[in-house]
Coordinates of C-alpha atoms in Angstrom, one line a residue:
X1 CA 49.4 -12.5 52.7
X2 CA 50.9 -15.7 52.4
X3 CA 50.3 -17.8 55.3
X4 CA 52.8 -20.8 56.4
X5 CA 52.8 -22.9 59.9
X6 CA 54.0 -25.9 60.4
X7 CA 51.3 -27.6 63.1
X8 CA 51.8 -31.3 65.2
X9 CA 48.5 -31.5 65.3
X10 CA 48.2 -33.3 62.1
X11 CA 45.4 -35.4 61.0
X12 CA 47.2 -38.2 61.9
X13 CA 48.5 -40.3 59.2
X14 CA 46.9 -38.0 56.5
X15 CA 50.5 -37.3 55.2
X16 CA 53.1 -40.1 55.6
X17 CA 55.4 -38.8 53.5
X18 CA 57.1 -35.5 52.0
X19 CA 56.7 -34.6 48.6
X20 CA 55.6 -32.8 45.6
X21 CA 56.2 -32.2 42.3
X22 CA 53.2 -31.8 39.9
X23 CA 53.2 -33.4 37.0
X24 CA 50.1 -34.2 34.9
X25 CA 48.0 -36.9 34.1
X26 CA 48.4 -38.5 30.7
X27 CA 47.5 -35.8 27.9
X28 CA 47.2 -33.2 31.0
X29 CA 49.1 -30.0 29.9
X30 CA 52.3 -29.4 32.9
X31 CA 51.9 -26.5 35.2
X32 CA 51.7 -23.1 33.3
X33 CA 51.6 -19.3 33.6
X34 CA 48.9 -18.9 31.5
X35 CA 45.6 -17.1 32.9
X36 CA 47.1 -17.3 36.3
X37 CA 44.7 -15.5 38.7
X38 CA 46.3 -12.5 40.6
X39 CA 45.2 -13.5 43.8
X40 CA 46.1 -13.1 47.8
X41 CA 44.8 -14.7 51.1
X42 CA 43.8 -12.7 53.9
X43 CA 43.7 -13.9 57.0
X44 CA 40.0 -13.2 58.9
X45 CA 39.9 -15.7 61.8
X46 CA 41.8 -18.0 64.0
X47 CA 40.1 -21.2 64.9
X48 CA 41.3 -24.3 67.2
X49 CA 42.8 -26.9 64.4
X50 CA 39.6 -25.6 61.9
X51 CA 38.8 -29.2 59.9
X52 CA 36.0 -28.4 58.1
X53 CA 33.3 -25.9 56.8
X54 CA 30.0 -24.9 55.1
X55 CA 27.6 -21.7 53.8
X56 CA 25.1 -21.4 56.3
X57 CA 21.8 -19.5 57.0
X58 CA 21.8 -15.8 56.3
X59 CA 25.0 -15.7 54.3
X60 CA 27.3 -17.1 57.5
X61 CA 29.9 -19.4 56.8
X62 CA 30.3 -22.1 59.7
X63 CA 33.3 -23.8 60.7
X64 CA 33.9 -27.0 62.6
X65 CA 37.1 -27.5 64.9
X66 CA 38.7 -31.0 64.9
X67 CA 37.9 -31.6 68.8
X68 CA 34.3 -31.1 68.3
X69 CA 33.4 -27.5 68.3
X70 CA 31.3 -25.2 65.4
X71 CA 31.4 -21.6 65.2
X72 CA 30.1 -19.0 62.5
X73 CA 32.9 -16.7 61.1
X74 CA 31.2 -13.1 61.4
X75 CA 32.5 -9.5 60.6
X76 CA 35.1 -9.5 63.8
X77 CA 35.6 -13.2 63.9
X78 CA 34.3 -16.4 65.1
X79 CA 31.6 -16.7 67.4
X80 CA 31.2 -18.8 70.4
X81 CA 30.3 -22.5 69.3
X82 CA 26.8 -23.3 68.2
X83 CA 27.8 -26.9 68.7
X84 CA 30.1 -28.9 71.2
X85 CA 30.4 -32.7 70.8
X86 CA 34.0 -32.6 72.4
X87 CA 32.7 -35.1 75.2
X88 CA 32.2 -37.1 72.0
X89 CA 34.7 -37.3 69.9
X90 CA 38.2 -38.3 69.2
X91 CA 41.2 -36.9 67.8
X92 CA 43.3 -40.0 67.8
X93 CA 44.7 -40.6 64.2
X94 CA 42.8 -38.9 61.3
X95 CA 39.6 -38.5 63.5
X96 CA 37.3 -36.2 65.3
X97 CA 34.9 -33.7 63.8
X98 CA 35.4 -34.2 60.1
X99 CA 32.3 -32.4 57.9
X100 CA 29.6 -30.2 58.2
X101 CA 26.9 -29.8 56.2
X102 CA 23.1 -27.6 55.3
X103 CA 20.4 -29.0 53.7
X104 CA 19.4 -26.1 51.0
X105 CA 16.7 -24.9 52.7
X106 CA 19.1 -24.9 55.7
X107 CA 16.5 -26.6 57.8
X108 CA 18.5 -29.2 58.6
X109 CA 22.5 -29.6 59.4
X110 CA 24.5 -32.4 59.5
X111 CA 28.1 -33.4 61.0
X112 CA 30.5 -36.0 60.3
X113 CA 32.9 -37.4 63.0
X114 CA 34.1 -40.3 64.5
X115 CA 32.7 -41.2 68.3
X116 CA 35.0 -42.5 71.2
X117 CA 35.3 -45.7 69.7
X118 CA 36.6 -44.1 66.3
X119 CA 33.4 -44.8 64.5
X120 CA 32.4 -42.7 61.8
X121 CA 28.9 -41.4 62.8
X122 CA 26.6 -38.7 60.5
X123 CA 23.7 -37.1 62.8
X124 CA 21.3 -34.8 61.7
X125 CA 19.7 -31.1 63.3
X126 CA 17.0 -29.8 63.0
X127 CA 17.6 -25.8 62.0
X128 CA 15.3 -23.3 63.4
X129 CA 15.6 -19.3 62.8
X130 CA 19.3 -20.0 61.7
X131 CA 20.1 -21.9 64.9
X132 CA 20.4 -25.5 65.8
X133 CA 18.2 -27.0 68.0
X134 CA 20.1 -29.7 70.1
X135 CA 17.1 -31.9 71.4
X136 CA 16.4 -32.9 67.8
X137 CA 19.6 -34.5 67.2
X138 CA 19.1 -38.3 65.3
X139 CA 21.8 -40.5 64.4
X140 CA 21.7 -40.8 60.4
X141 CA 24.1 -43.5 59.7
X142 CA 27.2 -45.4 61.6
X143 CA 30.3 -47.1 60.1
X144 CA 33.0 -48.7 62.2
X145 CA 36.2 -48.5 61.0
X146 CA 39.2 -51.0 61.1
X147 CA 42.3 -48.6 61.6
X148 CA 42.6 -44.9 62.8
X149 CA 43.5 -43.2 59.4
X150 CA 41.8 -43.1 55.8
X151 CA 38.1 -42.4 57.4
X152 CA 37.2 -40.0 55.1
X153 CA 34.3 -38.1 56.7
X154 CA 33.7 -35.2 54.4
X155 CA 30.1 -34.9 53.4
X156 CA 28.0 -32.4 50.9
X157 CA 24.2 -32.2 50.2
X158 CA 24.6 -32.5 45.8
X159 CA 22.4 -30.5 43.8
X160 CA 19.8 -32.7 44.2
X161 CA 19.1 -32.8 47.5
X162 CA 20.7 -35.9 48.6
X163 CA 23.4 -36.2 51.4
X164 CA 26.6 -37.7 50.1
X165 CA 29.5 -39.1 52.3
X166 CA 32.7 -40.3 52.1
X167 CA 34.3 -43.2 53.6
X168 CA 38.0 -44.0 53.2
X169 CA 39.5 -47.6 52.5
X170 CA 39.7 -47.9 56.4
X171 CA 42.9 -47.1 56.8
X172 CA 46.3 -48.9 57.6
X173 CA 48.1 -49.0 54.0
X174 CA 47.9 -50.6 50.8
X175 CA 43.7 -51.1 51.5
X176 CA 44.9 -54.7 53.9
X177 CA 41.5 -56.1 53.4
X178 CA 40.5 -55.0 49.6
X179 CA 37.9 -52.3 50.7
X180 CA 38.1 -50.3 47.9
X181 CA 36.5 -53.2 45.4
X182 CA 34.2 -54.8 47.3
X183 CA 31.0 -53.5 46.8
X184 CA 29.6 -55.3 50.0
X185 CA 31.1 -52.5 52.2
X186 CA 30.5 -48.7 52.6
X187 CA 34.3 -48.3 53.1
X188 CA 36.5 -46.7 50.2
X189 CA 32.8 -45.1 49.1
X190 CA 31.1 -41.9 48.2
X191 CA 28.0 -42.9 49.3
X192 CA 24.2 -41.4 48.5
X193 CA 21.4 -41.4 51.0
X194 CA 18.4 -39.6 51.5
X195 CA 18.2 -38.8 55.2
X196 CA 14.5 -37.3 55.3
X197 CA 13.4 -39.9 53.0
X198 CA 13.3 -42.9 56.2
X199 CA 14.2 -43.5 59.3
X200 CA 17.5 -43.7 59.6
X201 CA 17.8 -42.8 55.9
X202 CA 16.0 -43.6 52.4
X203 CA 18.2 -45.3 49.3
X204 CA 17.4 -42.9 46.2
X205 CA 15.9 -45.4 43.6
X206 CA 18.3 -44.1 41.1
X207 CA 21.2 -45.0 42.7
X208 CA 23.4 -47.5 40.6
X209 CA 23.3 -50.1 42.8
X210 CA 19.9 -50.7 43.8
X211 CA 19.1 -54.0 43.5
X212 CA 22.3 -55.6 42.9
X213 CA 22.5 -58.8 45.6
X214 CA 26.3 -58.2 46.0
X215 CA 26.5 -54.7 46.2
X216 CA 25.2 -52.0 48.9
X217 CA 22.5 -49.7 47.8
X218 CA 24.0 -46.8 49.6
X219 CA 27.0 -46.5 46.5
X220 CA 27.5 -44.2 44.8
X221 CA 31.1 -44.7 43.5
X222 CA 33.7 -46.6 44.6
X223 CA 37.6 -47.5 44.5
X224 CA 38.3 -44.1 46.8
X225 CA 41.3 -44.8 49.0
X226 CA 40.6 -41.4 51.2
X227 CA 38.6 -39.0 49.3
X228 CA 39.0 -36.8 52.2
X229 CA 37.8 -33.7 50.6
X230 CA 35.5 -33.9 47.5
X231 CA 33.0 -30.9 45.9
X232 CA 30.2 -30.0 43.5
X233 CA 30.7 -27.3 41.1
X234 CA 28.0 -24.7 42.1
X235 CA 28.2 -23.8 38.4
X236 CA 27.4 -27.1 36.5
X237 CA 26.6 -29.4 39.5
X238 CA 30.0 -31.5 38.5
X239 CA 31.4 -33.5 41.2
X240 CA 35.5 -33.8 41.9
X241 CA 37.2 -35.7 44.3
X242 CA 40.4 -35.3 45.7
X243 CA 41.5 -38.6 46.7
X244 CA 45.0 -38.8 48.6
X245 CA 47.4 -41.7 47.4
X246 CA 49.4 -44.1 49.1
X247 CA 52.7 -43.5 48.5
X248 CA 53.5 -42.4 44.6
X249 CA 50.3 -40.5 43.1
X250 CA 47.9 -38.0 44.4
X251 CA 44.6 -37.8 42.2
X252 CA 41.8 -35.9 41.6
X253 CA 38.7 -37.3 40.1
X254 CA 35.5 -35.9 38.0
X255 CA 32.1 -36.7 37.0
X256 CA 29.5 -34.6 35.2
X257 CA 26.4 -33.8 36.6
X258 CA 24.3 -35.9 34.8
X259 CA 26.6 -38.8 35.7
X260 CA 24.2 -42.2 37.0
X261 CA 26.6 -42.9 39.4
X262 CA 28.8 -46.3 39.7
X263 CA 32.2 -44.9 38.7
X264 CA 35.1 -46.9 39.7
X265 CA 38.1 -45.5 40.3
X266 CA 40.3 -48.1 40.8
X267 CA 41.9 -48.2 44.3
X268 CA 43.6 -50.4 45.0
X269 CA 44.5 -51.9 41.6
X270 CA 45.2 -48.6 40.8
X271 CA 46.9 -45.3 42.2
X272 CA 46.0 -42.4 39.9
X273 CA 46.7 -43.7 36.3
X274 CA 49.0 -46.4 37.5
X275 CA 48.9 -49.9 38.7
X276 CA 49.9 -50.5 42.5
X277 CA 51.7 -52.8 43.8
X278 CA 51.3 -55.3 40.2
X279 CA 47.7 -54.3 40.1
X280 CA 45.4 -55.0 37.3
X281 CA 43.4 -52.0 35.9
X282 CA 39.4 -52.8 36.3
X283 CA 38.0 -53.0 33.0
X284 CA 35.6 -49.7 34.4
X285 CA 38.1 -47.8 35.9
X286 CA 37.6 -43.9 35.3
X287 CA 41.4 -42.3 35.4
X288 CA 41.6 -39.2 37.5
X289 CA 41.3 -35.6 35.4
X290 CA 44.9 -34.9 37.2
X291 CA 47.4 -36.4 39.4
X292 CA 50.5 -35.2 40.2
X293 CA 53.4 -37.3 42.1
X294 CA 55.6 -36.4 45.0
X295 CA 58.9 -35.2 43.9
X296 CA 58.9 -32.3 46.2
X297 CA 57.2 -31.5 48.9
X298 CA 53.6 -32.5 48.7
X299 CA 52.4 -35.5 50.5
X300 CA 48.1 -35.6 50.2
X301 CA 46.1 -34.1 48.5
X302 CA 43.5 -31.2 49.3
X303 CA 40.4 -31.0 47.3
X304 CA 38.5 -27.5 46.8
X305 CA 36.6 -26.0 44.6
X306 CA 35.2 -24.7 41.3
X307 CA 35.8 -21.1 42.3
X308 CA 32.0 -19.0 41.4
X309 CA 32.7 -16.0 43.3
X310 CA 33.1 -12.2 41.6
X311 CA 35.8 -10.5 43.8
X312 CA 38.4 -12.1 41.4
X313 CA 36.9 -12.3 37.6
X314 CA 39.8 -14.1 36.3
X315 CA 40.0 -17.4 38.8
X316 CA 35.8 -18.3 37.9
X317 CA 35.8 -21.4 36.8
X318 CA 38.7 -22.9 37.9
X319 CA 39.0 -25.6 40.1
X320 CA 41.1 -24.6 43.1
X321 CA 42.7 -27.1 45.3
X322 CA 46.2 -27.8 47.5
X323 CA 48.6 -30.3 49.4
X324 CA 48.4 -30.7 52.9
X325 CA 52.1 -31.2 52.9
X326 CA 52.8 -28.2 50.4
X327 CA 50.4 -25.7 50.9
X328 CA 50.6 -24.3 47.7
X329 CA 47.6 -23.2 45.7
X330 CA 46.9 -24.3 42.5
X331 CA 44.5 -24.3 39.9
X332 CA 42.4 -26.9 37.5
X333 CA 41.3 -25.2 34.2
X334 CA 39.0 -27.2 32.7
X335 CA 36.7 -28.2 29.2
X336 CA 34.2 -31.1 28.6
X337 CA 36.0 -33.1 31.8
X338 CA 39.4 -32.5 30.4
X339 CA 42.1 -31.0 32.2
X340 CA 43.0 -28.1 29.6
X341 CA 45.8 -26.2 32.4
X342 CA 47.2 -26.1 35.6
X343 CA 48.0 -23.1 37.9
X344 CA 50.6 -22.7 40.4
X345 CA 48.3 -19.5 41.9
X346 CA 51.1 -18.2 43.8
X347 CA 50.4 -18.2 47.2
X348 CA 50.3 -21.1 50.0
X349 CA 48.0 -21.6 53.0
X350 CA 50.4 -23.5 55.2
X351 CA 48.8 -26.8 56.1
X352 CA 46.0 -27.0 54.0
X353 CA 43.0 -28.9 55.3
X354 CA 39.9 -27.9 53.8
X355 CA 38.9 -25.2 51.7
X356 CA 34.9 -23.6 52.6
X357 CA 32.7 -22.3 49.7
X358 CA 30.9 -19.3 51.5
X359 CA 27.1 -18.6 49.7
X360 CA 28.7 -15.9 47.8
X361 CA 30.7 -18.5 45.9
X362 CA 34.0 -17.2 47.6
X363 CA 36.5 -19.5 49.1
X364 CA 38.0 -19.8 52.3
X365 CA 41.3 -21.6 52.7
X366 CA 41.8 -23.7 56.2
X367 CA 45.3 -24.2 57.9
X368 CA 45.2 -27.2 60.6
X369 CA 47.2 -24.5 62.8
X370 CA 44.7 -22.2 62.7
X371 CA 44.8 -20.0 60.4
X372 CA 41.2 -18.9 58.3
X373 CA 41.9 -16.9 55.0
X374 CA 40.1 -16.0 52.5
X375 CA 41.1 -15.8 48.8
X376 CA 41.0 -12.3 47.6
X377 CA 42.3 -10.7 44.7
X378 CA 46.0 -9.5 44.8

């Protein structure tokens, strides 16, 4: 099946311009044929703009709808929501209901989204027999944002148990007020918190910037623009970002499992491997695994996932990912942290929003129009 809409109900200014052509990173191999994955996407729900996803209890997968809604995608579709914050939420911009998340015991679920006054809020549920029980809804943390674009929002609990979130730069363009350095806000952050650890939230003691005067404890790396889609490999416990550019680059970013945190990745001296705008490169930046620059059609960047599933042998342990603006699928092959081939998988999901790891390991591919698919073998 190959699945193309074109949808105006856009996240905002997630894509301000059109184009794609993907070329490497600096001793990144180009685009090749090699070990392509024979793979398909068939289509198994229609949501209301689906943003976002996770595995849930019992093998479900759960998906959140932009205006505020969750469902879990069973054998004849989705369900009626489990969760409506519609009252609560806006769609203004880039926002609304961004990311869901489990805790791995699945006691506890989490959502990102931006309130009525475009705030980014995380709150927390309790999780009872595979269900969510409203009245113990808590606010985990709050950040206001400046602009009505680049607010991030995805969040993931890593392998260790921690929540982590990210913020974008705060929007407008060109990072106005230098977010993405200063280490005395959370914006332009991947931040890691322990939610059950205080109240609102613990700060892990290992995180790298615990105790630094100048620096907020909740860091985890920084110099993100709008990592508005980032993953852990459910294989090694790697992390990569897909951070979305301004105007030239489009990046994706890596860090290995045993990583201590405090990567820089250089927004907004840098975009990808190259300065912007007269930029000077930190003396820590950590160049992206891959970029590729818009030449065609592709305009932001969609981060996945390292695909761990079985139904399709050949794709496991490749990093699968796509352009909100393209659609395309492609495919990261990768070695030690080094980009060793790229895939154009042959198929396109229209506008690509989010990709869902079901418990499985298989992968479900999100179109902002509606569509749900899932990645099958041709």
């Amino acid at each position: 099946m190959n699945v193309r809409t074109r949808s105006s109900a856009i996240i905002g200014t997630l894509c301000l311009a059109a184009t794609l052509a993907f070329t490497s990173a600096s001793a990144v191999p180009p685009q090749d044929t090699a070990g392509v994955a024979p793979v398909a996407l068939k289509k198994v729900a229609t949501a209301q703009n689906p943003s976002a996803g996770a595995a849930g209890p019992g093998g479900t997968v759960w998906l959140a709808e932009r205006a505020g809604t969750v469902r879990v995608l069973g054998p004849h579709g989705l369900g009626k929501p489990v969760l409506d914050i519609s009252k609560e939420t806006t769609t203004d911009g880039e926002r609304g209901l961004l990311g869901i998340a489990f805790d791995r015991k699945f006691a506890h679920f989490y959502i990102s989204y931006t309130d009525l006054e475009g705030t980014s809020t995380v709150d927390e549920f309790a999780v009872r027999h595979g269900k969510i029980r409203p009245e113990t809804r808590r606010t985990v943390l709050t950040q206001t944002q400046p602009y009505a674009n680049h607010n991030g929002g995805d969040i993931k609990v890593g392998p260790d148990g921690y929540l982590y979130i990210a913020l974008g730069d705060g929007g407008s363009g060109g990072d106005p007020h230098g977010n993405g350095q200063n280490l005395g806000t959370l914006l332009g952050k991947l931040l890691r918190i322990d939610p059950r650890g205080g109240k609102p939230y613990a700060i892990p003691a290992d995180n790298p910037f615990v105790g630094d005067p100048n620096a907020r404890d909740e860091i985890w790396a920084y110099g993100l623009r709008n990592p508005w889609r980032f993953s852990f490999d459910s294989g090694t416990g790697d992390l990569l970002i897909g951070d979305v550019g301004q105007s030239a680059w489009e990046e994706i970013d890596w860090a290995p499992a045993d990583s201590k945190g405090g990567e820089n990745y250089g927004w907004a001296q840098m975009e990808g491997n190259h300065p912007f705008r007269e930029g000077t490169e930190p003396a820590n930046h950590v160049p992206p695994v891959h970029e590729y620059g818009r030449g065609g059609l592709g305009c932001s960047v969609t981060g996945g996932y390292v695909y761990r599933g079985k139904a399709i042998p050949e794709l496991r342990g490749q990093y699968v990912f796509s352009d909100y603006c393209d659609g395309t699928l492609r495919a990261l092959r990768m070695k030690d942290g080094e980009v060793t081939g790229v895939s154009d998988l042959g198929v396109n999901g229209g506008e690509v929003v989010s990709f869902v790891q079901g418990g499985n390991g298989e992968l479900y591919v999100l179109d902002i129009g509606g569509t749900v698919a899932r990645l099958v073998p041709a």
